[in-house]
Structures are given as C-alpha cells and as structure tokens.
CSV table of N, CA, C and O in Angstrom, one decimal:
chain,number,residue,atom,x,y,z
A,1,UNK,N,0.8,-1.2,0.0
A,1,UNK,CA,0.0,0.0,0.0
A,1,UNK,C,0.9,1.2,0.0
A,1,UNK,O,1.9,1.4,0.7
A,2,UNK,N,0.3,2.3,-0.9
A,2,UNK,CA,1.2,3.6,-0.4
A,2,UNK,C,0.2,4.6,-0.1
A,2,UNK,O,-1.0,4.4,-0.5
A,3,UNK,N,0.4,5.8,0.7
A,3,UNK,CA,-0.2,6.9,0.8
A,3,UNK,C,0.2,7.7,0.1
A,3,UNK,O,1.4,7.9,-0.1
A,4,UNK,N,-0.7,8.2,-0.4
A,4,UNK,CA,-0.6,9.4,-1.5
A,4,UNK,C,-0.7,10.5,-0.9
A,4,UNK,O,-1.3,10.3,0.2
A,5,UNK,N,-0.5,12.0,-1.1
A,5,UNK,CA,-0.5,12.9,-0.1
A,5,UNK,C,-1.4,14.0,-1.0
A,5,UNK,O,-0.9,14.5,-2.1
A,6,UNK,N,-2.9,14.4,-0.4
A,6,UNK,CA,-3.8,15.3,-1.1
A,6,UNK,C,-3.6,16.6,-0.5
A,6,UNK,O,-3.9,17.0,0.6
A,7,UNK,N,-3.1,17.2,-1.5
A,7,UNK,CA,-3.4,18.8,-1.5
A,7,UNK,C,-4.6,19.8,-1.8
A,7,UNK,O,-5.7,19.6,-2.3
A,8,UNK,N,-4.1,21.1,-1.1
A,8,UNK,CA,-5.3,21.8,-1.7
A,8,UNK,C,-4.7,23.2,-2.0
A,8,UNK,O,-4.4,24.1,-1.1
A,9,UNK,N,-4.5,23.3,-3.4
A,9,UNK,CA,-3.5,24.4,-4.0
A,9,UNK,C,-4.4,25.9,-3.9
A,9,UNK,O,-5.6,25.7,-4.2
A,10,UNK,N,-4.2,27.1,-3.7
A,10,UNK,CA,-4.3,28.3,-3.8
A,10,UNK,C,-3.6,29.1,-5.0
A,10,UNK,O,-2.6,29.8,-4.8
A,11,UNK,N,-4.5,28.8,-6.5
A,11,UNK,CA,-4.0,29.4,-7.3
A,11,UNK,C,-3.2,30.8,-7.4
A,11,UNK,O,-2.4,31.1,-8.2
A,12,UNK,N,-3.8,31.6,-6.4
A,12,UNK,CA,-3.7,33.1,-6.5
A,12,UNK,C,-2.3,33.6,-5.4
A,12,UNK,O,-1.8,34.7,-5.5
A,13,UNK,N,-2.0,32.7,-4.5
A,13,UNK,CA,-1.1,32.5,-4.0
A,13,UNK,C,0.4,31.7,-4.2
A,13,UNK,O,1.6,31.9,-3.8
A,14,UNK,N,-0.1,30.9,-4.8
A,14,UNK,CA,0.7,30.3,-5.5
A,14,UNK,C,1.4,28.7,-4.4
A,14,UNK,O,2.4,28.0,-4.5
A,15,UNK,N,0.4,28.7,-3.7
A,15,UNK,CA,0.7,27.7,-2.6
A,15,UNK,C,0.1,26.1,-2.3
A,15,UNK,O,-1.1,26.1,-2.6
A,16,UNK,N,0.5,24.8,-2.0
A,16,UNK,CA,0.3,23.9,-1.8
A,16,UNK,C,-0.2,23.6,-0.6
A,16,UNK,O,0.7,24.2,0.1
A,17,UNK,N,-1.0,23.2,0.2
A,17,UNK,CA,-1.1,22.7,1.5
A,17,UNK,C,-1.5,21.5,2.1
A,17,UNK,O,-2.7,21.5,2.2
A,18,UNK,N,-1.0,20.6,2.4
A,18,UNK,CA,-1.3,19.4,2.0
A,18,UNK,C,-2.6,19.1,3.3
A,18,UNK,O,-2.5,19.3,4.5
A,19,UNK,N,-3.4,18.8,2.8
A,19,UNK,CA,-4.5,18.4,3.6
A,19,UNK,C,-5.0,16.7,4.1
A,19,UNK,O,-5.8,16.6,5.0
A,20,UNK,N,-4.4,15.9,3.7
A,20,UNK,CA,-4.6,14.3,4.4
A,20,UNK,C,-3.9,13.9,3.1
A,20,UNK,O,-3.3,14.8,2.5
A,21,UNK,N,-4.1,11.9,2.7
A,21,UNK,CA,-4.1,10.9,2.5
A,21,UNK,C,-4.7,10.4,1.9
A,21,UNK,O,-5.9,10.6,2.3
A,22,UNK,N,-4.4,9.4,0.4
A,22,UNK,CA,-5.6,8.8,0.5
A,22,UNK,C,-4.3,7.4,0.4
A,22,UNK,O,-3.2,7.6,-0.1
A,23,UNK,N,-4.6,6.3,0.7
A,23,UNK,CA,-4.1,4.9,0.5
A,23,UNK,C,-4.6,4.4,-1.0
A,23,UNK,O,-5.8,4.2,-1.2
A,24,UNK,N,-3.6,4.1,-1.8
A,24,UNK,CA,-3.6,2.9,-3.1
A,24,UNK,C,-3.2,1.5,-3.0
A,24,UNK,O,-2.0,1.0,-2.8
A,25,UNK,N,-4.2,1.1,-3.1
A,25,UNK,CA,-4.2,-0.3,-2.5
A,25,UNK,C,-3.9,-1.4,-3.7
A,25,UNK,O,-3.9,-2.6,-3.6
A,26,UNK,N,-3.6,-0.8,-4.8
A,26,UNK,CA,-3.1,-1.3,-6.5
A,26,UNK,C,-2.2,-2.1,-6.2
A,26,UNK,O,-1.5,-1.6,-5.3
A,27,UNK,N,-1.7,-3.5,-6.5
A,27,UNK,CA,-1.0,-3.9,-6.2
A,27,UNK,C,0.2,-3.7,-7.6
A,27,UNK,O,1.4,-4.0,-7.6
A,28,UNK,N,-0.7,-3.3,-8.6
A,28,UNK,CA,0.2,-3.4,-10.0
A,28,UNK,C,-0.4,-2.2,-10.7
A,28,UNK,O,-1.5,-1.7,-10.4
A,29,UNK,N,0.2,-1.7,-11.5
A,29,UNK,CA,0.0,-0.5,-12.1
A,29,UNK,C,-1.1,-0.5,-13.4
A,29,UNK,O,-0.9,-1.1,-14.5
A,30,UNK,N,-2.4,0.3,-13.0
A,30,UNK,CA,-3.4,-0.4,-13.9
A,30,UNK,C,-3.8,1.1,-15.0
A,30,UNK,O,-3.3,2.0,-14.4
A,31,UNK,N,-4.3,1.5,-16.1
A,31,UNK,CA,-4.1,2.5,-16.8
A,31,UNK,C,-4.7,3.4,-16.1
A,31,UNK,O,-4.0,4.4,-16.4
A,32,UNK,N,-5.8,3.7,-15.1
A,32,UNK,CA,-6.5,5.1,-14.6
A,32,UNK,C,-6.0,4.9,-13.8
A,32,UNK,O,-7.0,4.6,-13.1
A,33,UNK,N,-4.9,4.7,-13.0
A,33,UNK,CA,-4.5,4.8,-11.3
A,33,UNK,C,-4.5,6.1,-10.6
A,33,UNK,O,-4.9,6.3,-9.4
A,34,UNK,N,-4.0,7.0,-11.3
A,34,UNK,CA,-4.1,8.2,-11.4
A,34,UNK,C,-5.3,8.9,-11.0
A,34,UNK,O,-5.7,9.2,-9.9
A,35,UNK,N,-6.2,9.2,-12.4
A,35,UNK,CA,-7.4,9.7,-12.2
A,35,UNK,C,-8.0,8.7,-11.3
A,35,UNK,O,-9.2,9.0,-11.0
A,36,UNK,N,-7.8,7.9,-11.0
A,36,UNK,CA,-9.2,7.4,-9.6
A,36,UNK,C,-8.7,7.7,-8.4
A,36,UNK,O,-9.4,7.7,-7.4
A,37,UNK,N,-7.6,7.9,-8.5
A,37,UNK,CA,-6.9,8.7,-6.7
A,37,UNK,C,-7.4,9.4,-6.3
A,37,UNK,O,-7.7,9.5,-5.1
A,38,UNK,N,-7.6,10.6,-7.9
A,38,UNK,CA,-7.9,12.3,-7.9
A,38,UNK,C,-9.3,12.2,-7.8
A,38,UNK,O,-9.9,13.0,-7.1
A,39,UNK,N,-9.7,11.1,-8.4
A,39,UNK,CA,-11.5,11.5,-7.9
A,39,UNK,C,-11.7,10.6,-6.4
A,39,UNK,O,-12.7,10.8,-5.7
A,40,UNK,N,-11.0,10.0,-6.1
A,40,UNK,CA,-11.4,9.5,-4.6
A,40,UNK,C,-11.1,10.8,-3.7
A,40,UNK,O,-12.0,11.0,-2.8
A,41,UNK,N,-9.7,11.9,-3.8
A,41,UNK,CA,-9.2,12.9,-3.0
A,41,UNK,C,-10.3,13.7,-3.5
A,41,UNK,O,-10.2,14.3,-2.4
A,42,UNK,N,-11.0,14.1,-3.9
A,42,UNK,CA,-11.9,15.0,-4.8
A,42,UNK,C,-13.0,14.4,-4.2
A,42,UNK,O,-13.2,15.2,-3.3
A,43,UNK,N,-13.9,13.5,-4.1
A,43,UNK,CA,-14.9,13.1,-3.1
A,43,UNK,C,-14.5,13.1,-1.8
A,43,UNK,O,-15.5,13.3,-1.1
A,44,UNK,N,-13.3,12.8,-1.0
A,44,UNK,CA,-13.2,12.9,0.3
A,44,UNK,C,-13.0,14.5,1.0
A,44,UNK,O,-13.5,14.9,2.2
A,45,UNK,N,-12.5,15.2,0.3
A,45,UNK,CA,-11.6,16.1,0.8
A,45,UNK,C,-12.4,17.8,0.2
A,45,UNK,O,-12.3,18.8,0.9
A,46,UNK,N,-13.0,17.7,-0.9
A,46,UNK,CA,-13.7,18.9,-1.3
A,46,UNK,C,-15.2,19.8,-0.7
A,46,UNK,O,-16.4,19.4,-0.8
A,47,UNK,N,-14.7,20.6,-0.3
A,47,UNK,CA,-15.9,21.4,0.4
A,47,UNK,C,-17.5,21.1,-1.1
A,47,UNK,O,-18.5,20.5,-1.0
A,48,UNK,N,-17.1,21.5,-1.6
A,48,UNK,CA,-18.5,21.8,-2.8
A,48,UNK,C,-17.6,21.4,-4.3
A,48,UNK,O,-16.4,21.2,-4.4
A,49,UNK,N,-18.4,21.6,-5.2
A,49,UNK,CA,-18.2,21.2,-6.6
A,49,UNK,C,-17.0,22.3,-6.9
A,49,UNK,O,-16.2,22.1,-7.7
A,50,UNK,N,-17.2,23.2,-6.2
A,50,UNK,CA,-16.3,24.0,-7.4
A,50,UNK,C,-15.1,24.3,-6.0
A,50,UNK,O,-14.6,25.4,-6.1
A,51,UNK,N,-14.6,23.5,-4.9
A,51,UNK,CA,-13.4,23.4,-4.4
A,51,UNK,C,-12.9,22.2,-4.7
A,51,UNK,O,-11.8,22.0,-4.1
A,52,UNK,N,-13.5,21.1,-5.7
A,52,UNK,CA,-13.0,20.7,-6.4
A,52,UNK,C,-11.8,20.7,-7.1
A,52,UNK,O,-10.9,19.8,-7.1
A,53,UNK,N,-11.8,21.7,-7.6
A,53,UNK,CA,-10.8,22.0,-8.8
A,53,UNK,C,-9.3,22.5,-8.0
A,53,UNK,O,-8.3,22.8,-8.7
A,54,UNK,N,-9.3,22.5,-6.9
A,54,UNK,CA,-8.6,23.1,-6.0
A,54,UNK,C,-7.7,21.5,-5.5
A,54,UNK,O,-6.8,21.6,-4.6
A,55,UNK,N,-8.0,20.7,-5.8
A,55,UNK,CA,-8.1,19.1,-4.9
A,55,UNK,C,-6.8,18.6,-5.5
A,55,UNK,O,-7.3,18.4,-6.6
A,56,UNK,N,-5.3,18.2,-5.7
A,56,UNK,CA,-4.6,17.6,-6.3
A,56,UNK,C,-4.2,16.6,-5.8
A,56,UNK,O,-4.7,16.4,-4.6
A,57,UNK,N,-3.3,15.7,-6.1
A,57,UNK,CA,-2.2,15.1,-5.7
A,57,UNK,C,-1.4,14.6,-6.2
A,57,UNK,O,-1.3,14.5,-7.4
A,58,UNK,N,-0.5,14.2,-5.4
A,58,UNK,CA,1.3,14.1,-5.7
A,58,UNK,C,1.8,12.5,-5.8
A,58,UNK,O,2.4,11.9,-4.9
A,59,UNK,N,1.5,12.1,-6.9
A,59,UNK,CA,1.9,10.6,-6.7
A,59,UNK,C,3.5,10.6,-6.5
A,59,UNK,O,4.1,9.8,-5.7
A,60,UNK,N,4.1,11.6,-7.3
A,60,UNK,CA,5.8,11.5,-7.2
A,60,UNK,C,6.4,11.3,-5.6
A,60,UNK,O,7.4,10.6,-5.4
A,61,UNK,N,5.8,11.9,-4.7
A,61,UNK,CA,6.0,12.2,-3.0
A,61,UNK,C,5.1,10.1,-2.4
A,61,UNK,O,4.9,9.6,-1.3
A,62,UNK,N,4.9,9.6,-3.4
A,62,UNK,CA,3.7,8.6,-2.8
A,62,UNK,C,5.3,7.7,-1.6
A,62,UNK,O,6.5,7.8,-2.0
A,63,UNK,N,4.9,7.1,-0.6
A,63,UNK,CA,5.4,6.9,0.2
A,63,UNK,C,4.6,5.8,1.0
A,63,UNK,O,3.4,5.9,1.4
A,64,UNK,N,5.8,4.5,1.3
A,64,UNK,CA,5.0,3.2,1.4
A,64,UNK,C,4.3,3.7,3.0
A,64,UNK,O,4.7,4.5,3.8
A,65,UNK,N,2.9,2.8,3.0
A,65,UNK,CA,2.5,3.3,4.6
A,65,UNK,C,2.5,2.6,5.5
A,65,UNK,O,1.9,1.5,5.6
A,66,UNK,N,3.1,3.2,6.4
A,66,UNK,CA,3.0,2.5,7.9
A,66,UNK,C,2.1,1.7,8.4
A,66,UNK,O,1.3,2.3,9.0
A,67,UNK,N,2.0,0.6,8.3
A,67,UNK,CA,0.7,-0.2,8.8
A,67,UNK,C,1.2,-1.3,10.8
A,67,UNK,O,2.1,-2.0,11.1
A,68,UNK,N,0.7,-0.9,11.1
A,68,UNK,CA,0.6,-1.8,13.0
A,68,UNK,C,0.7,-3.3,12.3
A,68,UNK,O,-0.2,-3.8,11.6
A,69,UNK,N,2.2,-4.0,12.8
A,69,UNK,CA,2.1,-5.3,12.4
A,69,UNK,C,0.7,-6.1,13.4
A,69,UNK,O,0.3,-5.7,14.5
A,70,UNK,N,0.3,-7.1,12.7
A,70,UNK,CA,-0.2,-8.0,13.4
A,70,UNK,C,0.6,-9.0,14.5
A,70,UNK,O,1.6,-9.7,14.3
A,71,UNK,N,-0.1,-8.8,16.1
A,71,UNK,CA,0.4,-9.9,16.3
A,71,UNK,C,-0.4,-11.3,17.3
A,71,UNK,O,-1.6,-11.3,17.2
A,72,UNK,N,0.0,-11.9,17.8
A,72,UNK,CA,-0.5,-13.2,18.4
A,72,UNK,C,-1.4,-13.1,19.1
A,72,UNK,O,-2.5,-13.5,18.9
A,73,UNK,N,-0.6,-12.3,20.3
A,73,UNK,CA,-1.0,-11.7,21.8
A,73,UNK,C,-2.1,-11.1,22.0
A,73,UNK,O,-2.1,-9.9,21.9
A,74,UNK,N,-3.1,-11.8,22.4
A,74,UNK,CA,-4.9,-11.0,22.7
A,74,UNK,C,-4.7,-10.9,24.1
A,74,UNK,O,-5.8,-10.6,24.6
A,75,UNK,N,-3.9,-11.0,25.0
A,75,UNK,CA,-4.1,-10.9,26.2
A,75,UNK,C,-4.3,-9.2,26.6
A,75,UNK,O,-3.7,-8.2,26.1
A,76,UNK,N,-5.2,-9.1,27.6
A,76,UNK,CA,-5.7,-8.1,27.9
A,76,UNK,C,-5.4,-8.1,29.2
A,76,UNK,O,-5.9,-8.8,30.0
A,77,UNK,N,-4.1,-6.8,29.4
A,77,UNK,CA,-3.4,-6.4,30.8
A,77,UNK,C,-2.2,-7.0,31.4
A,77,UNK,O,-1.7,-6.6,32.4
C-alpha cells in the first residue's frame, strides 16, 4: 500500500497545503491509477463542486505506509 498525499492548492497564491491521505491499494500498475486517486481525493476532501478543482495530488511524494504489524498476543493487561 502507499499513501498518497492530497493537496489543496491556492492558485492566487501560489501555494500547496497538503490536507490528508488517500491509501492505493493497487498492487500493479493499472491504466487510470491516477485519475481514480484524484476523484477519490476530490470526493473525500472537497468542500462543494467548485473546491474541487482546487483538490490535487502528488503521486511522485507517494510513500510506502506505515501499517501496525499483526500480532499473536490477545491478552488483555
């Protein structure tokens, strides 16, 4: 899995700010990997239709993610 890191750019400023995550769970590289990131970050992360367009992300920064190993131990205390 990697986390991808969603922004939310301020054209008039000229600024990036990265706002959450989304996880790609692709195990192999399939042709829209891309555009379905951007519309998953684009439904999670956008105020209304038109902060939308405001929504990016950075696959180049994508970075494997930390996940809590599993382990045996259910004991409690």
């Amino acid at each position: 899995m990697r986390a991808v890191t969603v922004y939310r750019v301020d054209y008039r400023r000229k600024t990036k700010d990265p706002i959450g995550t989304v996880l790609e769970k692709r195990k192999t590289e399939r042709a829209h990997n891309y555009h379905d990131l951007l519309r998953l970050a684009r439904r999670l992360f956008a105020l209304d239709t038109a902060d939308a367009l405001h929504i990016v992300i950075d696959v180049r920064h994508a970075r494997e993610a930390i996940l809590p190993e599993r382990t045996m131990d259910c004991s409690a205390g």
